[in-house]
CSV table of N, CA and C in Angstrom, one decimal:
chain,number,residue,atom,x,y,z
A,208,MET,N,-2.1,-147.1,-86.7
A,208,MET,CA,-3.5,-147.2,-86.9
A,208,MET,C,-4.2,-148.0,-85.8
A,209,ILE,N,-3.6,-149.1,-85.4
A,209,ILE,CA,-4.2,-149.9,-84.3
A,209,ILE,C,-4.2,-149.1,-83.0
A,210,ASP,N,-3.2,-148.2,-82.8
A,210,ASP,CA,-3.2,-147.4,-81.6
A,210,ASP,C,-4.4,-146.4,-81.6
A,211,LEU,N,-4.7,-145.9,-82.8
A,211,LEU,CA,-5.8,-144.9,-82.9
A,211,LEU,C,-7.1,-145.6,-82.5
A,212,VAL,N,-7.3,-146.8,-83.0
A,212,VAL,CA,-8.5,-147.6,-82.7
A,212,VAL,C,-8.6,-147.9,-81.3
A,213,ARG,N,-7.5,-148.4,-80.7
A,213,ARG,CA,-7.4,-148.7,-79.3
A,213,ARG,C,-7.7,-147.5,-78.4
A,214,GLU,N,-7.2,-146.3,-78.8
A,214,GLU,CA,-7.4,-145.1,-78.0
A,214,GLU,C,-8.9,-144.7,-78.2
A,215,LEU,N,-9.4,-144.8,-79.3
A,215,LEU,CA,-10.8,-144.5,-79.5
A,215,LEU,C,-11.8,-145.3,-78.7
A,216,PHE,N,-11.5,-146.6,-78.6
A,216,PHE,CA,-12.3,-147.5,-77.8
A,216,PHE,C,-12.1,-147.2,-76.3
A,217,ALA,N,-10.9,-146.9,-75.9
A,217,ALA,CA,-10.6,-146.5,-74.5
A,217,ALA,C,-11.4,-145.2,-74.2
A,218,PHE,N,-11.4,-144.3,-75.1
A,218,PHE,CA,-12.2,-143.0,-74.8
A,218,PHE,C,-13.7,-143.3,-74.7
A,219,MET,N,-14.2,-144.1,-75.6
A,219,MET,CA,-15.6,-144.4,-75.5
A,219,MET,C,-16.0,-145.2,-74.2
A,220,ALA,N,-15.1,-146.1,-73.7
A,220,ALA,CA,-15.3,-146.8,-72.5
A,220,ALA,C,-15.2,-145.9,-71.3
A,221,ALA,N,-14.2,-145.0,-71.3
A,221,ALA,CA,-14.0,-144.2,-70.1
A,221,ALA,C,-15.1,-143.1,-70.0
A,222,ARG,N,-15.6,-142.6,-71.1
A,222,ARG,CA,-16.6,-141.5,-71.1
A,222,ARG,C,-18.0,-142.0,-71.3
A,223,LYS,N,-18.2,-143.4,-71.4
A,223,LYS,CA,-19.5,-144.0,-71.6
A,223,LYS,C,-20.2,-143.4,-72.8
A,224,LYS,N,-19.5,-143.3,-73.9
A,224,LYS,CA,-20.0,-142.8,-75.2
A,224,LYS,C,-20.1,-143.9,-76.2
A,225,PHE,N,-20.8,-145.0,-75.8
A,225,PHE,CA,-21.0,-146.1,-76.7
A,225,PHE,C,-21.9,-145.9,-77.9
A,226,TRP,N,-22.7,-144.8,-77.8
A,226,TRP,CA,-23.6,-144.4,-78.9
A,226,TRP,C,-22.8,-144.0,-80.1
A,227,LEU,N,-21.5,-143.7,-80.0
A,227,LEU,CA,-20.7,-143.3,-81.1
A,227,LEU,C,-20.4,-144.5,-82.0
A,228,LEU,N,-20.4,-145.7,-81.5
A,228,LEU,CA,-20.0,-146.9,-82.2
A,228,LEU,C,-20.9,-147.2,-83.5
A,229,PRO,N,-22.2,-147.1,-83.4
A,229,PRO,CA,-23.0,-147.3,-84.7
A,229,PRO,C,-22.7,-146.2,-85.7
A,230,ILE,N,-22.4,-145.0,-85.3
A,230,ILE,CA,-22.1,-143.9,-86.2
A,230,ILE,C,-20.8,-144.2,-86.9
A,231,LEU,N,-19.8,-144.6,-86.1
A,231,LEU,CA,-18.5,-144.9,-86.7
A,231,LEU,C,-18.6,-146.1,-87.7
A,232,LEU,N,-19.3,-147.1,-87.3
A,232,LEU,CA,-19.5,-148.3,-88.2
A,232,LEU,C,-20.2,-147.9,-89.5
A,233,ALA,N,-21.2,-147.1,-89.4
A,233,ALA,CA,-21.9,-146.6,-90.6
A,233,ALA,C,-21.0,-145.8,-91.5
A,234,MET,N,-20.2,-145.0,-90.9
A,234,MET,CA,-19.3,-144.2,-91.7
A,234,MET,C,-18.2,-145.1,-92.4
A,235,LEU,N,-17.7,-146.1,-91.7
A,235,LEU,CA,-16.8,-147.0,-92.3
A,235,LEU,C,-17.4,-147.8,-93.4
A,236,ALA,N,-18.7,-148.2,-93.3
A,236,ALA,CA,-19.4,-149.0,-94.3
A,236,ALA,C,-19.6,-148.1,-95.6
A,237,LEU,N,-20.0,-146.9,-95.4
A,237,LEU,CA,-20.2,-146.0,-96.5
A,237,LEU,C,-18.9,-145.7,-97.2
A,238,GLY,N,-17.8,-145.5,-96.4
A,238,GLY,CA,-16.5,-145.2,-97.0
A,238,GLY,C,-16.0,-146.4,-97.8
A,239,GLY,N,-16.3,-147.6,-97.3
A,239,GLY,CA,-15.9,-148.8,-98.0
A,239,GLY,C,-16.6,-149.0,-99.3
A,240,LEU,N,-17.9,-148.6,-99.3
A,240,LEU,CA,-18.7,-148.6,-100.6
A,240,LEU,C,-18.2,-147.6,-101.6
A,241,LEU,N,-17.8,-146.5,-101.1
A,241,LEU,CA,-17.2,-145.4,-102.0
A,241,LEU,C,-15.9,-145.9,-102.6
A,242,VAL,N,-15.1,-146.6,-101.8
A,242,VAL,CA,-13.8,-147.1,-102.4
A,242,VAL,C,-14.1,-148.2,-103.4
A,243,LEU,N,-15.0,-149.0,-103.1
A,243,LEU,CA,-15.4,-150.1,-104.1
A,243,LEU,C,-16.0,-149.5,-105.4
A,244,ALA,N,-16.7,-148.5,-105.3
A,244,ALA,CA,-17.4,-147.9,-106.4
A,244,ALA,C,-16.5,-147.0,-107.2
A,245,GLN,N,-15.3,-146.8,-106.8
A,245,GLN,CA,-14.4,-145.8,-107.4
A,245,GLN,C,-14.1,-146.2,-108.9
A,246,GLY,N,-13.8,-147.5,-109.1
A,246,GLY,CA,-13.4,-147.8,-110.5
A,246,GLY,C,-13.4,-149.3,-110.7
A,247,SER,N,-14.4,-150.0,-110.2
A,247,SER,CA,-14.4,-151.5,-110.3
A,247,SER,C,-15.6,-151.9,-111.1
A,248,ALA,N,-15.6,-153.2,-111.3
A,248,ALA,CA,-16.8,-153.8,-112.0
A,248,ALA,C,-18.0,-153.9,-111.1
A,249,ILE,N,-17.8,-153.7,-109.8
A,249,ILE,CA,-19.0,-153.8,-108.9
A,249,ILE,C,-19.7,-152.5,-108.9
A,250,ALA,N,-19.2,-151.4,-109.4
A,250,ALA,CA,-19.7,-150.1,-109.3
A,250,ALA,C,-21.2,-150.0,-109.8
A,251,PRO,N,-21.6,-150.6,-110.9
A,251,PRO,CA,-23.0,-150.4,-111.3
A,251,PRO,C,-24.0,-151.1,-110.4
A,252,PHE,N,-23.5,-152.1,-109.7
A,252,PHE,CA,-24.4,-152.8,-108.7
A,252,PHE,C,-24.6,-151.9,-107.4
A,253,ILE,N,-23.5,-151.2,-107.0
A,253,ILE,CA,-23.5,-150.4,-105.9
A,253,ILE,C,-24.4,-149.2,-106.1
A,254,TYR,N,-24.3,-148.6,-107.4
A,254,TYR,CA,-25.1,-147.4,-107.7
A,254,TYR,C,-26.6,-147.7,-107.6
A,255,THR,N,-27.0,-149.0,-107.9
A,255,THR,CA,-28.4,-149.3,-107.9
A,255,THR,C,-29.0,-149.3,-106.4
A,256,LEU,N,-28.1,-149.5,-105.5
A,256,LEU,CA,-28.5,-149.5,-104.1
A,256,LEU,C,-29.0,-148.1,-103.6
A,257,PHE,N,-28.5,-147.1,-104.2
A,257,PHE,CA,-28.8,-145.7,-103.8
A,257,PHE,C,-29.7,-145.1,-104.9
């Protein structure tokens, strides 16, 4: 997993594609919210955000 992240950052640095970083961070944040909302006590509070 760390190799994948390292390779992704190397790709972005070599190709000057730093605009991908905010997109990837937003996708990770939404994925984390979905995992938290799956079956926890936090789910009702997350649903009110959307």
